[in-house]
N, CA, C and O atoms as a MOPAC input file, in Angstrom:
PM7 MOZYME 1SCF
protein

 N      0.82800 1    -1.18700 1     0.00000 1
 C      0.00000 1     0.00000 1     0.00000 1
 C      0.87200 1     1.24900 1     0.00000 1
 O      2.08300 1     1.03400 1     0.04800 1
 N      0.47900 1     2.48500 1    -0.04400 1
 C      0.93800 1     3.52300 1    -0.40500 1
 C      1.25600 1     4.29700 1     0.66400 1
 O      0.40300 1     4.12800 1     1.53500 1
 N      2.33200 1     5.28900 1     1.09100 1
 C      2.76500 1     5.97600 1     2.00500 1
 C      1.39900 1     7.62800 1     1.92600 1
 O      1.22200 1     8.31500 1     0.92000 1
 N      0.69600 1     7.82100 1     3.26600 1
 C     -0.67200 1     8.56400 1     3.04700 1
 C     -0.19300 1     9.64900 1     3.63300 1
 O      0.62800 1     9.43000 1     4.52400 1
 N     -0.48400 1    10.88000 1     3.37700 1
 C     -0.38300 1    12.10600 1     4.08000 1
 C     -2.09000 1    12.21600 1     4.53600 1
 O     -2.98100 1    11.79400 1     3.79900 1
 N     -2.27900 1    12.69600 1     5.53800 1
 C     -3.67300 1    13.30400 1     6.31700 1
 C     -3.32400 1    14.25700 1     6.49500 1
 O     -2.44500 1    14.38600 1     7.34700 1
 N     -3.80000 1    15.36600 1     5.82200 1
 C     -3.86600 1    16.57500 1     6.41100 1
 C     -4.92500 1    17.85300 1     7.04700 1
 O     -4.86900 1    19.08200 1     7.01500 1
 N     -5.85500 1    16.89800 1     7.60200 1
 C     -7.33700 1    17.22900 1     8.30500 1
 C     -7.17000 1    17.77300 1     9.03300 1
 O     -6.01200 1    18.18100 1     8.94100 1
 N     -7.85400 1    18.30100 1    10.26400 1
 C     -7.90500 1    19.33500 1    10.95400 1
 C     -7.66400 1    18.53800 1    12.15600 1
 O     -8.28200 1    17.47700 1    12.24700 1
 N     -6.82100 1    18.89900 1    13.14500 1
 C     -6.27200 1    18.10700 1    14.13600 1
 C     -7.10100 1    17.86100 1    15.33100 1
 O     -6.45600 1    17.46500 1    16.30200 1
 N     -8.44600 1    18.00500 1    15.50900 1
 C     -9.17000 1    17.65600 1    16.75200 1
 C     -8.70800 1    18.57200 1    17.65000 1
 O     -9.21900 1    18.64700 1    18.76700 1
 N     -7.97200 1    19.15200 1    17.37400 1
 C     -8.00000 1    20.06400 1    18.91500 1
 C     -9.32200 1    21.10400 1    19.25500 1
 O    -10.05400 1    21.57500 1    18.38400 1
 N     -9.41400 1    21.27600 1    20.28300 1
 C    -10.88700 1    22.35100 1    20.25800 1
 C    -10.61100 1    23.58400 1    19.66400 1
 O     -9.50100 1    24.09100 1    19.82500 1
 N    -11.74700 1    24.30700 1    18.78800 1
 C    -11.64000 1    25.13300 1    18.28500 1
 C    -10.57700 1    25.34200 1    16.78700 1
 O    -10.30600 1    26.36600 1    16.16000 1
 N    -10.17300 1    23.97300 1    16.58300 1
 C     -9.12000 1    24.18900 1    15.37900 1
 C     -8.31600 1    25.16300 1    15.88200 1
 O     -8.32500 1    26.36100 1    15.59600 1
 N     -7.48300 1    24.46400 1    16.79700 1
 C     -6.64100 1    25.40800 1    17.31900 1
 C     -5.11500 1    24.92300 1    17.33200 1
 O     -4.18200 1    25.60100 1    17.76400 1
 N     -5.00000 1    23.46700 1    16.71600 1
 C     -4.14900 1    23.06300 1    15.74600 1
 C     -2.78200 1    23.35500 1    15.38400 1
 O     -3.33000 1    23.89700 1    14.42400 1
 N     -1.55100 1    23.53200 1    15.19900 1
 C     -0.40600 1    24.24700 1    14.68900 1
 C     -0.97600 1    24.34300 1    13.17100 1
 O     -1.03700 1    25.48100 1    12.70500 1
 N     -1.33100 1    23.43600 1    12.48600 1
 C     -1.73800 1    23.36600 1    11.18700 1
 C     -2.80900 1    23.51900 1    10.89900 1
 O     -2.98400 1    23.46200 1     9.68200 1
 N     -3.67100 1    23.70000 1    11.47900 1
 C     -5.39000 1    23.83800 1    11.31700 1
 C     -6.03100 1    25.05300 1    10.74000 1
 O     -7.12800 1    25.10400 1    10.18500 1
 N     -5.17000 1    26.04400 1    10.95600 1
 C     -5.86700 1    27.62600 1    10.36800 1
 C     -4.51500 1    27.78200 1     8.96900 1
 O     -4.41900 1    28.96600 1     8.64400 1
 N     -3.71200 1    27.02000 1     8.30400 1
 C     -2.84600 1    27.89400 1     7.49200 1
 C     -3.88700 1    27.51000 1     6.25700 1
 O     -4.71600 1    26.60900 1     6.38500 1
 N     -3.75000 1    28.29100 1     5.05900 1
 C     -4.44500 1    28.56400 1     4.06400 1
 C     -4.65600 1    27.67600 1     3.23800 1
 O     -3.94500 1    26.74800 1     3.62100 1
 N     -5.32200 1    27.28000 1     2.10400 1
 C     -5.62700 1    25.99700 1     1.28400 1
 C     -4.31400 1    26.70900 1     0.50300 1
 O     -3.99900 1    26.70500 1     1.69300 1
 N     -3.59300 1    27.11300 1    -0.02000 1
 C     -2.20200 1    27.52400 1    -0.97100 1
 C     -1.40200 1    26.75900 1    -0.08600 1
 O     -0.84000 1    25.74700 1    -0.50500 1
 N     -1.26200 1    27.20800 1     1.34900 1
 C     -0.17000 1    26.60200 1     1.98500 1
 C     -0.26100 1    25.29100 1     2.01600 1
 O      0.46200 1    24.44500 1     1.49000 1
 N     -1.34900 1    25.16300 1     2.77400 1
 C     -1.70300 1    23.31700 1     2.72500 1
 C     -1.55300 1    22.69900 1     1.70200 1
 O     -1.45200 1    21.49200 1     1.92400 1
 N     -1.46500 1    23.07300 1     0.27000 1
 C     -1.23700 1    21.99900 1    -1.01400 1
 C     -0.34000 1    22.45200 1    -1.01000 1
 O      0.05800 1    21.30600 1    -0.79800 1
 N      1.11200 1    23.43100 1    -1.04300 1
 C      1.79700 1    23.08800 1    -1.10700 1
 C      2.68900 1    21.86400 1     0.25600 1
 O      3.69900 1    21.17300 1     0.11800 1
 N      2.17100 1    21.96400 1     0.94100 1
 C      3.14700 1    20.98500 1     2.29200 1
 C      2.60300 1    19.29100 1     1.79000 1
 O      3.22300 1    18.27100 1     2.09200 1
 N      1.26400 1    19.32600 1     0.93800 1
 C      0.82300 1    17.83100 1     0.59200 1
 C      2.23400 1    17.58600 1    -0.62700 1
 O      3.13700 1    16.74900 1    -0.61700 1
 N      1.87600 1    18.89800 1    -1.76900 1
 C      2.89800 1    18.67000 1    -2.86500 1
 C      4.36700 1    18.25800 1    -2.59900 1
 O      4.99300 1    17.50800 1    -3.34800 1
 N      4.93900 1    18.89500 1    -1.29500 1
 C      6.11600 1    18.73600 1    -1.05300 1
 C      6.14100 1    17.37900 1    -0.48100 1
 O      7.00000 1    16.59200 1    -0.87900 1
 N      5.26700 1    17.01900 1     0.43300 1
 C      5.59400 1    15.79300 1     0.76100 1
 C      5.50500 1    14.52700 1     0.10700 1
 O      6.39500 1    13.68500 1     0.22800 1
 N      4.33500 1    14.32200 1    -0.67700 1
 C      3.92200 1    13.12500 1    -1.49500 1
 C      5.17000 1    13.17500 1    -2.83800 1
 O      5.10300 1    12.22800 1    -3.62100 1
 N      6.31200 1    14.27500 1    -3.11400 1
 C      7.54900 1    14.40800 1    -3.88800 1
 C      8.37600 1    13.83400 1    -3.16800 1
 O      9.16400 1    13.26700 1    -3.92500 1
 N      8.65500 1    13.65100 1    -2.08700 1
 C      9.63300 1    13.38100 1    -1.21400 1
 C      9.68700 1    11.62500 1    -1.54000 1
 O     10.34800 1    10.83200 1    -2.21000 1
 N      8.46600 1    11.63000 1    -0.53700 1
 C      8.06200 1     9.58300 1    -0.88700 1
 C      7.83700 1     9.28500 1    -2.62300 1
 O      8.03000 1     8.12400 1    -2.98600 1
 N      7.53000 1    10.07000 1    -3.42800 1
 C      7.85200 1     9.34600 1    -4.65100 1
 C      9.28300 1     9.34000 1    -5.29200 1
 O      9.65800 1     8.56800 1    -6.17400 1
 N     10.05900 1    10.38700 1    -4.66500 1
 C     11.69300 1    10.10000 1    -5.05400 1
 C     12.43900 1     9.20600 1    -3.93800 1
 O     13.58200 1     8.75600 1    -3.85300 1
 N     11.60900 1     9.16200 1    -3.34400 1
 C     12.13400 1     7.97400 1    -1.90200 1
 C     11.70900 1     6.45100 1    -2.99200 1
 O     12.16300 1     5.41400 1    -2.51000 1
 N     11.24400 1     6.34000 1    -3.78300 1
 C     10.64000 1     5.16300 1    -4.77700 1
 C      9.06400 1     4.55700 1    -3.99400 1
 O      8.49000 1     3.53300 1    -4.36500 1
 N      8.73900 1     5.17000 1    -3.22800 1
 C      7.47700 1     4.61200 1    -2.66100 1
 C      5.97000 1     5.43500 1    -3.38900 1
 O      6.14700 1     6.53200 1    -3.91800 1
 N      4.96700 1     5.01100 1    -3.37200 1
 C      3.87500 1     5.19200 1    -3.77300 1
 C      3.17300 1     5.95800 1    -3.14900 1
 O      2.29500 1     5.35400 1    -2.53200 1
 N      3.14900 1     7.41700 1    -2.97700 1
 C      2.60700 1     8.34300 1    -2.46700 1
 C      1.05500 1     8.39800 1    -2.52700 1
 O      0.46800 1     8.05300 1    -3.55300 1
 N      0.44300 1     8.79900 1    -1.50700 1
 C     -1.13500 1     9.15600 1    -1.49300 1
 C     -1.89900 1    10.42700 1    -0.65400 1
 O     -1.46800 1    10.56400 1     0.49100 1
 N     -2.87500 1    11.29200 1    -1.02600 1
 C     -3.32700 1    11.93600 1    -0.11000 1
 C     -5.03000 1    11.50800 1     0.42500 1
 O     -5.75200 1    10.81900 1    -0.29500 1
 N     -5.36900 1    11.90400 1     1.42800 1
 C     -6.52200 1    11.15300 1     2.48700 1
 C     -7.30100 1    12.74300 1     3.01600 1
 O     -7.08400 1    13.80100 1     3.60600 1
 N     -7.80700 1    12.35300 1     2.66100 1
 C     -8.69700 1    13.60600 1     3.38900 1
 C    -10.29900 1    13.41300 1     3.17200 1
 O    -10.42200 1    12.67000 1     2.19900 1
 N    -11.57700 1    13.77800 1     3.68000 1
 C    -13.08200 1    13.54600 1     3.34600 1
 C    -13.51700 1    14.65700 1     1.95900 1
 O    -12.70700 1    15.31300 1     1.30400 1
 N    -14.64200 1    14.63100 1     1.81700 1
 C    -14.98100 1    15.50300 1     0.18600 1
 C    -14.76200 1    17.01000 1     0.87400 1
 O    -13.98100 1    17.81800 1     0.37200 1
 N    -15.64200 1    17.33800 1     2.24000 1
 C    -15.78100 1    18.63400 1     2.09100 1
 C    -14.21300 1    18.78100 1     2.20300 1
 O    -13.77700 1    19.06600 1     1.08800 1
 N    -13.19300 1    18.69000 1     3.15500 1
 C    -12.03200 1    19.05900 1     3.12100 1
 C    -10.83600 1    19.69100 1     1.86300 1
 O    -10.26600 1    20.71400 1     1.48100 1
 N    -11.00400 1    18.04900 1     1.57300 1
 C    -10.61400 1    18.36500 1     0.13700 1
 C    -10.86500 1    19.81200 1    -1.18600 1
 O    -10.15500 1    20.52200 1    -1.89800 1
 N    -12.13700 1    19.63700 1    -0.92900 1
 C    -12.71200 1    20.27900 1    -1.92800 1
 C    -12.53700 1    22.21400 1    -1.49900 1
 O    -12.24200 1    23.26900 1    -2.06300 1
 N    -12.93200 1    21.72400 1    -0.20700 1
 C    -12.46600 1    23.40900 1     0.84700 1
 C    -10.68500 1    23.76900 1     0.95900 1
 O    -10.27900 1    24.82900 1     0.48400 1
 N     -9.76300 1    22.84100 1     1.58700 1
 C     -8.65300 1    22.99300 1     1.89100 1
 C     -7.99400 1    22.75900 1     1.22900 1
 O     -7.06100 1    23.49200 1     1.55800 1
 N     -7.57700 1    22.05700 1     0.15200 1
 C     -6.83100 1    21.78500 1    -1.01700 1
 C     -7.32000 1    22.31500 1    -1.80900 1
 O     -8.47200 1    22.74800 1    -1.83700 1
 N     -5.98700 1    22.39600 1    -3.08900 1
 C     -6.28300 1    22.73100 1    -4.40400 1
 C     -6.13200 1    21.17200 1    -5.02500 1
 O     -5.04800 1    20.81900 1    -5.49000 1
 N     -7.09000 1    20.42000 1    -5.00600 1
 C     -6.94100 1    19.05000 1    -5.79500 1
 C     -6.36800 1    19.21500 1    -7.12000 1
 O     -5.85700 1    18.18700 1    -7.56400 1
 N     -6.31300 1    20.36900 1    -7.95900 1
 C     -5.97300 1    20.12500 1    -9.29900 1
 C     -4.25800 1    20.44100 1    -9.45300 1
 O     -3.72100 1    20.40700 1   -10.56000 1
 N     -3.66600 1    20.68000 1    -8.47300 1
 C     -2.54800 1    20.81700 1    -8.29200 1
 C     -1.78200 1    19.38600 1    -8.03300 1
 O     -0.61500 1    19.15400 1    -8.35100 1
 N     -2.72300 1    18.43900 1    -7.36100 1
 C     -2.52900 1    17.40700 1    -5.86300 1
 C     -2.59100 1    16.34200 1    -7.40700 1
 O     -1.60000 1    15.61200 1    -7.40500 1
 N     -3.34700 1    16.14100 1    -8.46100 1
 C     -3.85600 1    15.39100 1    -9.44100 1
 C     -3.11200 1    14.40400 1    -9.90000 1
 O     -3.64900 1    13.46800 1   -10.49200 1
 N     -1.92000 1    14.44600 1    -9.72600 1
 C     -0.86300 1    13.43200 1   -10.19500 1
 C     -0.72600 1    12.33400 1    -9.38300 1
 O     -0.23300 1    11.26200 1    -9.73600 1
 N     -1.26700 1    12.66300 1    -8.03200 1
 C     -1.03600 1    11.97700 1    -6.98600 1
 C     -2.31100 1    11.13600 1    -6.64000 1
 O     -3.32700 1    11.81300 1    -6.47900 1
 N     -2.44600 1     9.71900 1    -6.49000 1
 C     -3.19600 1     8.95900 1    -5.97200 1
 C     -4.09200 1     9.68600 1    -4.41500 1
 O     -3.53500 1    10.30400 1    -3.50700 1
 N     -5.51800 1     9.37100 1    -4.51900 1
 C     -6.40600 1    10.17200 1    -4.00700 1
 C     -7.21600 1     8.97800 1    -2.64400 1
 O     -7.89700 1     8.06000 1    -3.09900 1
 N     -7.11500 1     9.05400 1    -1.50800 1
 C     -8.34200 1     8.60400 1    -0.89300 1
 C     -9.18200 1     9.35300 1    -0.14900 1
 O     -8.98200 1     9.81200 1     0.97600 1
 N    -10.13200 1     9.44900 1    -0.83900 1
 C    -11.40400 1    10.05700 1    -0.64200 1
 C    -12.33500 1     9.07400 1     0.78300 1
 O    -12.73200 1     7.92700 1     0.98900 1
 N    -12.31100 1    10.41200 1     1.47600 1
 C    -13.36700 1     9.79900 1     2.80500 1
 C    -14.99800 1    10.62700 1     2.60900 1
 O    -14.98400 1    11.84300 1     2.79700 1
 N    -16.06200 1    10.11100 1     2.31900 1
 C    -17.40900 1    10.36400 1     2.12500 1
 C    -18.56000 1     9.46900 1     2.29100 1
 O    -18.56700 1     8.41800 1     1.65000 1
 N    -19.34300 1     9.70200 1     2.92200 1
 C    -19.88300 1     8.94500 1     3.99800 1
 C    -20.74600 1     9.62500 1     3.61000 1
 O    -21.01200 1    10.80700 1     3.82600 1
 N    -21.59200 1     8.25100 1     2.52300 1
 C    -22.82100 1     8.88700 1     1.80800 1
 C    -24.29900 1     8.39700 1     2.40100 1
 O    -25.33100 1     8.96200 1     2.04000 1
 N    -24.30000 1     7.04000 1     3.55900 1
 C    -25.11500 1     6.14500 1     3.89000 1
 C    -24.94300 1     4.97300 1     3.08000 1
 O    -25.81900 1     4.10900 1     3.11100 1
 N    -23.94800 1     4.83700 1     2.37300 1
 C    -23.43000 1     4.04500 1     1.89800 1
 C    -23.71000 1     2.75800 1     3.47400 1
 O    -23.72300 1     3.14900 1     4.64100 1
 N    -23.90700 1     1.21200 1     3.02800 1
 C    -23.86200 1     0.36500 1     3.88400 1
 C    -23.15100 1    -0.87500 1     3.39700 1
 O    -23.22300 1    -1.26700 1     2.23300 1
 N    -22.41700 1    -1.50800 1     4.41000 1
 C    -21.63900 1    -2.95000 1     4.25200 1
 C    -21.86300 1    -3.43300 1     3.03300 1
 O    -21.16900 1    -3.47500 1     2.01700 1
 N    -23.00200 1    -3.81100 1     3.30400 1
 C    -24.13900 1    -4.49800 1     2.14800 1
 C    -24.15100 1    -4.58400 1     0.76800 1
 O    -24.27200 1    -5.46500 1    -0.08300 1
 N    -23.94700 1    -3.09700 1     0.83100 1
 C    -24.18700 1    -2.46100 1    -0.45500 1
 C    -23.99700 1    -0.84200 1    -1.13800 1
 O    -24.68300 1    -0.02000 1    -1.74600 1
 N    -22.01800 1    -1.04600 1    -0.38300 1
 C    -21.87200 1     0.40000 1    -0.65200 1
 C    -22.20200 1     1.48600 1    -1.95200 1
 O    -22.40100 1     2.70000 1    -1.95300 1
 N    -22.15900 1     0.29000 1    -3.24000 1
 C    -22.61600 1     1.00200 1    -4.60400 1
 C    -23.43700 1     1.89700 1    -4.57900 1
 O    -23.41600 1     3.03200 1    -5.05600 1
 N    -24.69900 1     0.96500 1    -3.59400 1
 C    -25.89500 1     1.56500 1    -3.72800 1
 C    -26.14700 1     2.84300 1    -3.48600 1
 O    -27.14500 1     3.21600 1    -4.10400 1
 N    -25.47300 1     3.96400 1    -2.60700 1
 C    -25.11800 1     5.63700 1    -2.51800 1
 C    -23.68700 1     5.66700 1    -2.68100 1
 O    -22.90400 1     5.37700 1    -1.77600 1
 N    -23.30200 1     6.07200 1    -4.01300 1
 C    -22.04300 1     6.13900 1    -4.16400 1
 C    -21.26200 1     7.58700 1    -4.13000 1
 O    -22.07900 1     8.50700 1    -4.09700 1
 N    -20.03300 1     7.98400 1    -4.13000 1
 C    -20.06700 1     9.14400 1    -3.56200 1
 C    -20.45500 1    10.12700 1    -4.97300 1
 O    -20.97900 1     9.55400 1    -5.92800 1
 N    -20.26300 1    11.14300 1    -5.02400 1
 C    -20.87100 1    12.60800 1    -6.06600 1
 C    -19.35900 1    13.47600 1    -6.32000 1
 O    -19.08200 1    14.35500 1    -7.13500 1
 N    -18.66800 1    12.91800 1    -5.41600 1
 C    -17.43300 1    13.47500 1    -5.60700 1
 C    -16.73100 1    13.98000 1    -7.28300 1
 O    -17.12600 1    13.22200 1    -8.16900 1
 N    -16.09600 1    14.74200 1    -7.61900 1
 C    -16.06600 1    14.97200 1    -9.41400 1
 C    -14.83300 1    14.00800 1    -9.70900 1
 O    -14.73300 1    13.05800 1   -10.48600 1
 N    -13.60500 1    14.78700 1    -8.49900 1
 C    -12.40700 1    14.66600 1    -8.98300 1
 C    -12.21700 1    12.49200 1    -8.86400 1
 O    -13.12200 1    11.68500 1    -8.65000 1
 N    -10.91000 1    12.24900 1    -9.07500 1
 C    -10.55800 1    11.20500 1    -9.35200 1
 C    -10.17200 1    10.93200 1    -8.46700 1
 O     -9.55200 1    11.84500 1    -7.92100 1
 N    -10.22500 1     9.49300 1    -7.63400 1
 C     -9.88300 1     8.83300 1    -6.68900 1
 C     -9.46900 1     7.45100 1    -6.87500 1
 O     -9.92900 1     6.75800 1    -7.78200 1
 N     -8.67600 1     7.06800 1    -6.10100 1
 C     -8.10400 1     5.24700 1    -5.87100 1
 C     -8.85500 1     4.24600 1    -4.91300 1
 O     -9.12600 1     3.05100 1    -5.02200 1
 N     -9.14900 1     5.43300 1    -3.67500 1
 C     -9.73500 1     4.44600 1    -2.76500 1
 C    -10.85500 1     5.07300 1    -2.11000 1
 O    -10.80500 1     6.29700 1    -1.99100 1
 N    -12.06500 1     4.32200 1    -1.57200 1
 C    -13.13400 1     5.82300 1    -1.22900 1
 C    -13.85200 1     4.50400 1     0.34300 1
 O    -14.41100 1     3.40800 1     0.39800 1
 N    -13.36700 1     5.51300 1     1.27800 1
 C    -13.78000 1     5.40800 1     2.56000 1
 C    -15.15100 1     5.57400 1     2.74300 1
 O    -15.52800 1     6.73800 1     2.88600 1
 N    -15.98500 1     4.69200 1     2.77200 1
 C    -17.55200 1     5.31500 1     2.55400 1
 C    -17.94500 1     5.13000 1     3.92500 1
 O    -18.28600 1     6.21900 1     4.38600 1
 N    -18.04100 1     4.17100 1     4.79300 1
 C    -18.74200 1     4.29500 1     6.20900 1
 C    -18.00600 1     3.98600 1     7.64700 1
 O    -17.41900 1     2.92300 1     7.84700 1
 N    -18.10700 1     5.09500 1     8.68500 1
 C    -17.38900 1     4.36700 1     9.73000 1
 C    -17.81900 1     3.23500 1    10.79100 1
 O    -17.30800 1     2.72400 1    11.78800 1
 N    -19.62600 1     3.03800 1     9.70200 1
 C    -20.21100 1     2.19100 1    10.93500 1
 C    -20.06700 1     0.61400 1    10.40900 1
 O    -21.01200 1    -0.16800 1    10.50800 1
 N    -18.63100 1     0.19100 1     9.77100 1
 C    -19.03300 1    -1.31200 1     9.37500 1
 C    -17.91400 1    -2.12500 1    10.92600 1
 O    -17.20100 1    -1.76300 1    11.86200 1
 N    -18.55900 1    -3.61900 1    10.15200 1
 C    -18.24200 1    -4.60300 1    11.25600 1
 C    -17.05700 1    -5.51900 1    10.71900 1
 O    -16.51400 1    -5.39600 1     9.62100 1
 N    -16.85200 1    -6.16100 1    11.38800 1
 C    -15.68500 1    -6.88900 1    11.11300 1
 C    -15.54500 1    -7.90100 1    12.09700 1
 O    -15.77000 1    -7.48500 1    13.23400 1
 N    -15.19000 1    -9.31400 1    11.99900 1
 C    -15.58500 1   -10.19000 1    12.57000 1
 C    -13.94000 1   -10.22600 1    13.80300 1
 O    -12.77900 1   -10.42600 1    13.44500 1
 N    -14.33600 1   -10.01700 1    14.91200 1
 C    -13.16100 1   -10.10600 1    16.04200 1
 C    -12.72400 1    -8.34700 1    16.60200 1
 O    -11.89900 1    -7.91600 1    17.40900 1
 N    -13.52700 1    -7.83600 1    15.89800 1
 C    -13.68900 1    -6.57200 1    16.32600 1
 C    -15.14700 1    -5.26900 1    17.12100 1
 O    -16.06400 1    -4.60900 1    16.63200 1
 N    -14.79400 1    -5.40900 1    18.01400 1
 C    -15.90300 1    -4.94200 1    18.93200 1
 C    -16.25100 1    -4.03200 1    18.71800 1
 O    -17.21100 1    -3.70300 1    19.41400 1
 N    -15.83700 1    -3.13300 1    17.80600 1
 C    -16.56500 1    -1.51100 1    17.83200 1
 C    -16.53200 1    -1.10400 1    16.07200 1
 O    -15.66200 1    -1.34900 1    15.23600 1
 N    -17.61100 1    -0.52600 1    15.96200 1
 C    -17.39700 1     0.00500 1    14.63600 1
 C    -15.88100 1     0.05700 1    13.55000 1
 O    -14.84900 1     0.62200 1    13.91100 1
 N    -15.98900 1    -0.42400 1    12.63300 1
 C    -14.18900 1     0.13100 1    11.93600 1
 C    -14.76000 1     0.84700 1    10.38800 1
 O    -15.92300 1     0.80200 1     9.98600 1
 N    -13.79300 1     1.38200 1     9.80800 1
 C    -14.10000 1     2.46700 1     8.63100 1
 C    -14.38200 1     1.24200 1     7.49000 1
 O    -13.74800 1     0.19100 1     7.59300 1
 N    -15.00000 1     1.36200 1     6.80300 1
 C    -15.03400 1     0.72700 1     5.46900 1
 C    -14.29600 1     1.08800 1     3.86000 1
 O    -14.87300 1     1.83600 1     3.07000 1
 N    -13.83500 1     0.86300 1     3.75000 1
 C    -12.78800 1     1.24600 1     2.69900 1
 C    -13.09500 1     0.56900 1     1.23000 1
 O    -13.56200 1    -0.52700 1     1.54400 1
 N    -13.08100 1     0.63800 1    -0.16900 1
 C    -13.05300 1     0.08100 1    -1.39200 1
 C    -11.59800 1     0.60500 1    -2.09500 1
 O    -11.46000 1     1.75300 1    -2.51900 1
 N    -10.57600 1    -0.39300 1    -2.14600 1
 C    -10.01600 1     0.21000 1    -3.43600 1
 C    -10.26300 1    -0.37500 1    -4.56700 1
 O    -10.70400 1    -1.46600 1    -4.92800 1
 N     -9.77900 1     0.84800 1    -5.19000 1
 C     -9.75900 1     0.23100 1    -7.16000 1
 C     -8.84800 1     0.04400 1    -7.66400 1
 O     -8.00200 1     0.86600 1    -8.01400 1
 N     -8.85700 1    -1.29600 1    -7.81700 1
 C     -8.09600 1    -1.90300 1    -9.05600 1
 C     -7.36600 1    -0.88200 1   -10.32000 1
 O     -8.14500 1     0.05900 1   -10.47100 1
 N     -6.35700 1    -0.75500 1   -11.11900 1
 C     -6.00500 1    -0.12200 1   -12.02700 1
 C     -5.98600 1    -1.37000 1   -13.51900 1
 O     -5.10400 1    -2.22900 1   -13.49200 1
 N     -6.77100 1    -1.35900 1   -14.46100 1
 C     -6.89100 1    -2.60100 1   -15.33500 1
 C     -5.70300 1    -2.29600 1   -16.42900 1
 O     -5.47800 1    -3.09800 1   -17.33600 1

């Protein structure tokens, strides 16, 4: 799997964060610089973030070269995540759709994840 940058808003109260208030310019560039680093390191770079984030805090069309996992949490279910799929425009690898799935030996909710294949 691929080396992931997260660059979401750090839970602190109030987004009060070291990184939480700098600008969507700054923030794509610190994704750009880093996901360059791990692809001249020879590893497979990725960025992680949910739709609104993305779409608010990044400049995705800058980020575009770079493998995408998208977190959107459409009511998508175990079952049958197709069935609400995300609306998202840009291009993605892997799409995090629910944090309420199960997993057998695990007691509490875990994230649900799909990747895609490249044919």
């Amino acid at each position: 799997y691929p080396v992931i940058i997260d660059v979401e808003y750090s839970g602190a109260p109030n987004n009060t964060g070291r990184a939480d208030n700098i600008s969507k310019e700054m923030r794509t560039k610190i994704c750009d610089a880093f996901l360059k680093v791990i692809k001249n390191a020879g590893y497979t770079p990725m960025i992680y973030a949910d739709k609104y984030f993305a779409t608010s805090n990044l400049d995705m069309s800058k980020l575009s070269s770079y493998d995408f996992w998208l977190a959107h949490y459409t009511g998508a279910t175990q079952d049958n995540p197709f069935a609400k799929p995300s609306d998202y425009k840009g291009k993605y690898k892997m799409w995090q759709y629910t944090s309420k799935g199960v997993a057998n030996g695990i007691s509490t909710s875990v994230d649900m994840n799909i990747w895609y294949m490249q044919k």
